[in-house]
PDB file of C-alpha atoms in Angstrom:
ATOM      1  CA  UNK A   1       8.609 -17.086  11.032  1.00 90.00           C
ATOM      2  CA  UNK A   2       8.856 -14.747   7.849  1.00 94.00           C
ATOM      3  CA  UNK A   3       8.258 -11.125   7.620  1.00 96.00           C
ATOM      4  CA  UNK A   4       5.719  -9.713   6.495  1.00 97.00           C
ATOM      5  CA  UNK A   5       3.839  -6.107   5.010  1.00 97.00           C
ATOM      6  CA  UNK A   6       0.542  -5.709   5.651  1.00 97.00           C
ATOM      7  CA  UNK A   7      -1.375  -2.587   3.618  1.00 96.00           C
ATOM      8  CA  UNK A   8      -4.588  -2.189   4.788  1.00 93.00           C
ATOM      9  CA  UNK A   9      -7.052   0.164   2.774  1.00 90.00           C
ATOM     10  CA  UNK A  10      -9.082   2.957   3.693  1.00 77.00           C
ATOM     11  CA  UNK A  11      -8.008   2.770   8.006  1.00 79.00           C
ATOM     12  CA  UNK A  12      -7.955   5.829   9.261  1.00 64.00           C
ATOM     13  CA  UNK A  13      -9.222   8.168   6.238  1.00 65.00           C
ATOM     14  CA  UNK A  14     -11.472  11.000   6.074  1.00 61.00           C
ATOM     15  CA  UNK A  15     -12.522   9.928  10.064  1.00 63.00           C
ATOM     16  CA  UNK A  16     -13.594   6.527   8.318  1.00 66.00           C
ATOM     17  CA  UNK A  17     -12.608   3.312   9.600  1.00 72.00           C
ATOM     18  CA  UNK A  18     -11.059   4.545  12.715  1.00 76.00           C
ATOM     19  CA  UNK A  19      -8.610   2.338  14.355  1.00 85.00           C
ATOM     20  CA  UNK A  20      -5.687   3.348  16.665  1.00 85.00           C
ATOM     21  CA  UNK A  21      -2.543   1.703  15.901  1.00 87.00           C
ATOM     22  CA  UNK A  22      -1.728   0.401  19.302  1.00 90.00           C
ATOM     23  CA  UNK A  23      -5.429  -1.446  18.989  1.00 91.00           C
ATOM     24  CA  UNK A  24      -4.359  -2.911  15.302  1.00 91.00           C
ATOM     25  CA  UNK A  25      -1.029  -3.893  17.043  1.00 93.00           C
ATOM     26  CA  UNK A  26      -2.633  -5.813  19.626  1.00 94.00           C
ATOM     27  CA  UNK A  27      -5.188  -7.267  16.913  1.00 94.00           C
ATOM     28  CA  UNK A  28      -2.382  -8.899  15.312  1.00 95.00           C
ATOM     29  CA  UNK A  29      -0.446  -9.830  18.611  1.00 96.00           C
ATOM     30  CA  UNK A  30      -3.863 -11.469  19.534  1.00 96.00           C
ATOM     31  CA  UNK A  31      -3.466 -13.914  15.713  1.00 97.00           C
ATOM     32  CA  UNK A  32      -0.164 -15.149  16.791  1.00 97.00           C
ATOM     33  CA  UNK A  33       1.907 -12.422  14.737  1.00 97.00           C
ATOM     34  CA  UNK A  34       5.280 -11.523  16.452  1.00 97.00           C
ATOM     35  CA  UNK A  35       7.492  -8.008  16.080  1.00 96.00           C
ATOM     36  CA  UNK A  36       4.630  -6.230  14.827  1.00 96.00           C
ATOM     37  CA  UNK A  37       5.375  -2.624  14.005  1.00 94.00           C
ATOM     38  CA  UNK A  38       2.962   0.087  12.402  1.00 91.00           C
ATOM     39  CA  UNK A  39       4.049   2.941  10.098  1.00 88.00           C
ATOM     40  CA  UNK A  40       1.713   6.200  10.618  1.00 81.00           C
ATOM     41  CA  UNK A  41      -1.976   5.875  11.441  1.00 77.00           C
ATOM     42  CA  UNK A  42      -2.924   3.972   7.860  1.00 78.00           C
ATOM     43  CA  UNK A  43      -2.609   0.568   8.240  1.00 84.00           C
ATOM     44  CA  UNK A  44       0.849   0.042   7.317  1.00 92.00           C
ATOM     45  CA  UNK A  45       2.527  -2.995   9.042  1.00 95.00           C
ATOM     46  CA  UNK A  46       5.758  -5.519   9.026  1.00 96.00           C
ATOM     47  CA  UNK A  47       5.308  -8.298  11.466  1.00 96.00           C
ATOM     48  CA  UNK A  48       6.623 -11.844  11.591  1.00 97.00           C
ATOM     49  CA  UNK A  49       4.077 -15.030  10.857  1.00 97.00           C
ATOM     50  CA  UNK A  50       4.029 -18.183   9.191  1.00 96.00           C
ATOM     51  CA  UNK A  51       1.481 -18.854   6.748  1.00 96.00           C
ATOM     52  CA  UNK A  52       0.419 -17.897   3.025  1.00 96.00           C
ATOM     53  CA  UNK A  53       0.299 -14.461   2.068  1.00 96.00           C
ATOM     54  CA  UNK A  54      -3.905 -14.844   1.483  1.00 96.00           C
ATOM     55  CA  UNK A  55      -4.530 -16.673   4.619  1.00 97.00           C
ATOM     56  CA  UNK A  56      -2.854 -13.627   6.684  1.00 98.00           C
ATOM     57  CA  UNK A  57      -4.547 -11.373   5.219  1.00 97.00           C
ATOM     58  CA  UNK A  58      -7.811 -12.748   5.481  1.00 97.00           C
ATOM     59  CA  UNK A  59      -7.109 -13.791   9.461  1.00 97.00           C
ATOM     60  CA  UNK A  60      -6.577  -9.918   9.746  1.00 96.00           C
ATOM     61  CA  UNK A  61      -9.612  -9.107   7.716  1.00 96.00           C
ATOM     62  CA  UNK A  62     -11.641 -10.942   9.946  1.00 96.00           C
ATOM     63  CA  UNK A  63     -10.124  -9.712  13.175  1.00 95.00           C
ATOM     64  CA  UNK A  64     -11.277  -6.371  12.186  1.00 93.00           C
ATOM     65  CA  UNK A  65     -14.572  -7.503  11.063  1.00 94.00           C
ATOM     66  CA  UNK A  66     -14.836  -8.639  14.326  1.00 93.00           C
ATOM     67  CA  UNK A  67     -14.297  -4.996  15.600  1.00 89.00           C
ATOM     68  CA  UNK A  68     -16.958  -4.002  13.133  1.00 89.00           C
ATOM     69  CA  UNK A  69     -14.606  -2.641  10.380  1.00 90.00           C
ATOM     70  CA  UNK A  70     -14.924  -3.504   6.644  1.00 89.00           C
ATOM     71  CA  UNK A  71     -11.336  -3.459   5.626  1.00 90.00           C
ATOM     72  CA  UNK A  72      -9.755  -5.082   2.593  1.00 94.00           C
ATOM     73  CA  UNK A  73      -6.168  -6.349   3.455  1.00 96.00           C
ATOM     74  CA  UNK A  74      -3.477  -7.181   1.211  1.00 97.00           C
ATOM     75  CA  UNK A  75      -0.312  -9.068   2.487  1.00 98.00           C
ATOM     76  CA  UNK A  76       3.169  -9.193   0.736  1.00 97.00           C
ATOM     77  CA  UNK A  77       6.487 -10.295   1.076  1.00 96.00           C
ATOM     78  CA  UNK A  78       8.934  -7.614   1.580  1.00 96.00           C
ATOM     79  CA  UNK A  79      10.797  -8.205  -1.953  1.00 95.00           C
ATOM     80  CA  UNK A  80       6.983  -6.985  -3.234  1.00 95.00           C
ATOM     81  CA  UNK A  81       7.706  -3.275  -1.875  1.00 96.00           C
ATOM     82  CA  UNK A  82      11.125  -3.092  -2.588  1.00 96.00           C
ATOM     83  CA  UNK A  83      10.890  -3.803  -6.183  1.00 96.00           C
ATOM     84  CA  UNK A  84       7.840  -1.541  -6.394  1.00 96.00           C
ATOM     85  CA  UNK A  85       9.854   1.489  -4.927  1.00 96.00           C
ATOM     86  CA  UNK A  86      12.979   0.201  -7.184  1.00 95.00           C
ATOM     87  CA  UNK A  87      10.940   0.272 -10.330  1.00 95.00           C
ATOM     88  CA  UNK A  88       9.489   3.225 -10.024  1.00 96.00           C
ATOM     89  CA  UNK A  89       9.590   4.831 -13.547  1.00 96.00           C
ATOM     90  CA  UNK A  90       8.829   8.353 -12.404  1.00 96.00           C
ATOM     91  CA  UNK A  91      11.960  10.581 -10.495  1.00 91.00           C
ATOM     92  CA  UNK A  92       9.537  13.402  -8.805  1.00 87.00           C
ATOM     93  CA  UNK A  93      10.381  16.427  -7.110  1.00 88.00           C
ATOM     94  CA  UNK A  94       8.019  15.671  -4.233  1.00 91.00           C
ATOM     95  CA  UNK A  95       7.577  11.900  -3.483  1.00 93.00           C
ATOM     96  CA  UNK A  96       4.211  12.312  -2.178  1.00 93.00           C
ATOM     97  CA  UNK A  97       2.757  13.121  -5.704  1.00 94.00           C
ATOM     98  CA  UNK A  98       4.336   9.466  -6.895  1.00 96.00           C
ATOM     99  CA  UNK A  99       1.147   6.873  -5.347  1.00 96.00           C
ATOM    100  CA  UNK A 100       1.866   2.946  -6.012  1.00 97.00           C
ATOM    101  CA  UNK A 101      -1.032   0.948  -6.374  1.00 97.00           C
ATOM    102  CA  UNK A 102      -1.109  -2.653  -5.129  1.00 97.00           C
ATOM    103  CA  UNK A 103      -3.798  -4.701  -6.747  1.00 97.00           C
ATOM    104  CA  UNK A 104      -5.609  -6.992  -4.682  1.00 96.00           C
ATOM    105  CA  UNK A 105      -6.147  -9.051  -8.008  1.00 95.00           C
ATOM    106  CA  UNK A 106      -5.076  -9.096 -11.359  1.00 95.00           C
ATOM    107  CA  UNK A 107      -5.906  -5.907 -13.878  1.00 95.00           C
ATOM    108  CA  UNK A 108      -6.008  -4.127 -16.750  1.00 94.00           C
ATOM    109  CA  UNK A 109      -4.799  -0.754 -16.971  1.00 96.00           C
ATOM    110  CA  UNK A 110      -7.882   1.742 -19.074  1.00 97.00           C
ATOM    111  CA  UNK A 111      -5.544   4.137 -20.225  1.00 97.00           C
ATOM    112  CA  UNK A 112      -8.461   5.723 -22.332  1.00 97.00           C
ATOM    113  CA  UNK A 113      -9.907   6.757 -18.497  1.00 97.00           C
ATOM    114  CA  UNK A 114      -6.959   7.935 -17.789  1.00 98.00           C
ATOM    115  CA  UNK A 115      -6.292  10.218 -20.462  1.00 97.00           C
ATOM    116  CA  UNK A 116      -9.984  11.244 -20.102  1.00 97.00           C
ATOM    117  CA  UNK A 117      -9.599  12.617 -16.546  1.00 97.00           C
ATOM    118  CA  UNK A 118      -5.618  13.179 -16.151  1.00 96.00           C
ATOM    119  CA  UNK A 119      -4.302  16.781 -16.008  1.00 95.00           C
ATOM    120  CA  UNK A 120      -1.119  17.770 -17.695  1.00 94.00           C
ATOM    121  CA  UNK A 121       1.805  16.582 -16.344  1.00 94.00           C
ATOM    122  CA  UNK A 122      -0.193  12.912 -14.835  1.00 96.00           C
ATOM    123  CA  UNK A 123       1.304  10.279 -15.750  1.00 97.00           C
ATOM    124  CA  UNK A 124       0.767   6.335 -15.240  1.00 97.00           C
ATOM    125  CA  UNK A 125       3.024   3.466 -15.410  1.00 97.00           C
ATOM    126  CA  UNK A 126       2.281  -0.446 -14.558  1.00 95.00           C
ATOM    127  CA  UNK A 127       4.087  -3.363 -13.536  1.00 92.00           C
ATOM    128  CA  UNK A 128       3.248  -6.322 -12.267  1.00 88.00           C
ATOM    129  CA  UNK A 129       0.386  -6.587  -9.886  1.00 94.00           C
ATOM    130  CA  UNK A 130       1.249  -2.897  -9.469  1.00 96.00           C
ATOM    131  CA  UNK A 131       0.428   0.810 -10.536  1.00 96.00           C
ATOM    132  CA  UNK A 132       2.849   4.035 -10.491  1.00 97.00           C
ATOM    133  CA  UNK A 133       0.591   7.527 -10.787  1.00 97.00           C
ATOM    134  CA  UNK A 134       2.746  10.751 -10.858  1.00 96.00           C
ATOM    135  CA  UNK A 135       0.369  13.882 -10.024  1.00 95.00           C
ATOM    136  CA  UNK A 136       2.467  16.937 -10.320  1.00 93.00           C
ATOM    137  CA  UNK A 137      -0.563  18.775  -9.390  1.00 91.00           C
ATOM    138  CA  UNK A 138      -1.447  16.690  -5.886  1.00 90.00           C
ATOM    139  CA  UNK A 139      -3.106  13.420  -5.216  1.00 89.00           C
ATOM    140  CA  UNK A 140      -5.786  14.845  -3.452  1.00 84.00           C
ATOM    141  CA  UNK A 141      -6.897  17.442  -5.876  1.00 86.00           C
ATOM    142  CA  UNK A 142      -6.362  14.835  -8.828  1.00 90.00           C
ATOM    143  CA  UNK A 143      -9.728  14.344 -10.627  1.00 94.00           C
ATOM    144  CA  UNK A 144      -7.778  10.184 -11.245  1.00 95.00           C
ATOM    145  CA  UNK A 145      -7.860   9.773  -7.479  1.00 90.00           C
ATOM    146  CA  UNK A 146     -11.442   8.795  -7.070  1.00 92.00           C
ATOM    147  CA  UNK A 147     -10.795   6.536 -10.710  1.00 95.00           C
ATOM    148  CA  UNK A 148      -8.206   4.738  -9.987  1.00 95.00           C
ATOM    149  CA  UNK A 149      -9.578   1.074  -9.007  1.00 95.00           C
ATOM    150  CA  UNK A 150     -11.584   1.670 -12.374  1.00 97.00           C
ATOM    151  CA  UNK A 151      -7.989   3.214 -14.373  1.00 97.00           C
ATOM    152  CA  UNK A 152      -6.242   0.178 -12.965  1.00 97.00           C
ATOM    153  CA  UNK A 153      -9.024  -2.815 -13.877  1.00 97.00           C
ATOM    154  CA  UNK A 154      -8.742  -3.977 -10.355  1.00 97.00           C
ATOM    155  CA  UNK A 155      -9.341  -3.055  -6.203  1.00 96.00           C
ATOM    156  CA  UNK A 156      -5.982  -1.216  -5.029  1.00 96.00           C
ATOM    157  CA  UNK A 157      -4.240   0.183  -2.080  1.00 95.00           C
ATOM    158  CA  UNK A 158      -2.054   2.833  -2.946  1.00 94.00           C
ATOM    159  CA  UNK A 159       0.840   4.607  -0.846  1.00 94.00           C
ATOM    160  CA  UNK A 160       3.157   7.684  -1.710  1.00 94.00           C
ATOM    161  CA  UNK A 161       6.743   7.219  -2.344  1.00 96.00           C
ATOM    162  CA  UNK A 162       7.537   8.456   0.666  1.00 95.00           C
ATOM    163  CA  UNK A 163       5.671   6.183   2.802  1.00 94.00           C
ATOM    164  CA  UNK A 164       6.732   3.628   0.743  1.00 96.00           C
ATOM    165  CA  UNK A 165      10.500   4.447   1.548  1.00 96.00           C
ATOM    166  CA  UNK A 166       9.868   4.236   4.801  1.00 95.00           C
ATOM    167  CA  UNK A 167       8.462   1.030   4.833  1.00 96.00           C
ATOM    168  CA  UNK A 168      11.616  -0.352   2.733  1.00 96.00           C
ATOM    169  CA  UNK A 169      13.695   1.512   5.550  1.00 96.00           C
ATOM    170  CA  UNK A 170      11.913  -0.026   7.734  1.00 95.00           C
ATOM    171  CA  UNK A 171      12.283  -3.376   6.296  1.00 96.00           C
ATOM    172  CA  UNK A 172      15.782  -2.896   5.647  1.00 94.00           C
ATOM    173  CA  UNK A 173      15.861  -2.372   9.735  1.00 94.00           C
ATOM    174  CA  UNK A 174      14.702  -5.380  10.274  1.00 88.00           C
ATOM    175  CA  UNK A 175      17.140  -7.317   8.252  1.00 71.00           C
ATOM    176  CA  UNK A 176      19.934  -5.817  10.082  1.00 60.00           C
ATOM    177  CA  UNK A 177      20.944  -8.340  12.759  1.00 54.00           C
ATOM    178  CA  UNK A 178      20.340  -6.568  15.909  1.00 46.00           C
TER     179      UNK A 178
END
C-alpha cells in the first residue's frame, strides 16, 4: 500500500456539493482504501491504496457520482505537495492569501489575463503541473479568483498555504513510525 493525497474540487463550497467528511471517509473505506484521514470539510484526504494515481482518482470520482455529485478528483503522491509548499516563491504575511493550484492537466500560464484583472500587489508564479497566486488583498475578493482555470491554461484545484501545511504535517505524521 502507498499513501496517498486526494484534492477534491469544489466539495463543500458555497452549500454546493455537500458531502460530510465521515460519508467521504466511508466512500473511500467502501473502494478498498485503508488509514483514510480528511483535513477540514473540502475534500482534502491521505489514505493508503495501491494503484495509479489516475485510476484512484477516477474510482473516487465515480463513487461520488454514484452519490449524485459531479466532482473532479486529482490524486498525488505526497512528494507532489511537499515540493509545492517547498517551492513556494512567495513568503506572505498571511498564508491564506498564498493559493497553489494543481492542474488536472497540463497548461499554459496567460499572464496577459492576469495582468488584465490582478490588483497591485497579485502576483503569480508556476511550476510544474502547478500554480502559486499571492493576493495581498484576499482570495475571495480577488477579481483572478473566478479566472484562474482560464490564467492557468488548464482545470485546477487550489488550496491556501496554510491548508497546504497542514496536509504536509499531516503527511509528515504519517511517516513517523508509530
Amino acid at each position: 500500500m502507498a499513501l496517498n493525497v486526494a484534492l477534491l474540487r469544489g466539495i463543500n463550497v458555497g452549500g454546493a456539493n455537500a458531502l460530510p467528511m465521515a460519508k467521504l471517509r466511508a466512500l473511500c473505506e467502501g473502494l478498498g482504501w485503508q488509514e483514510v484521514q480528511s483535513h477540514l470539510a473540502s475534500g482534502n484526504l491521505l489514505f493508503d491504496a495501491e494503484g495509479a494515481p489516475e485510476a484512484l482518482a477516477a474510482a473516487l470520482q465515480g463513487a461520488l457520482s454514484g452519490q449524485g455529485l459531479d466532482v473532479p478528483v486529482l490524486v498525488l503522491p505526497p512528494e507532489r505537495l511537499r515540493a509545492a509548499l517547498e517551492r513556494c516563491p512567495f513568503a506572505p504575511d498571511d498564508p491564506k492569501r498564498v493559493h497553489v493550484g494543481f492542474l488536472f492537466a497540463p497548461g499554459s500560464l496567460d499572464r496577459v489575463l492576469f495582468e488584465r484583472f490582478a490588483a497591485l500587489g497579485d502576483e503569480i508564479a508556476e511550476g510544474e503541473s502547478t500554480i502559486w497566486l499571492d493576493t495581498p488583498g484576499g482570495f475571495g475578493r480577488s477579481k483572478l479568483a473566478p479566472r484562474l482555470e482560464a490564467i492557468a491554461g488548464a482545470p485546477l484545484t487550489a488550496r491556501n498555504l496554510s491548508s497546504l501545511a497542514k496536509l504536509v504535517e499531516m503527511l509528515d505524521a504519517r511517516d513517523t513510525p508509530r
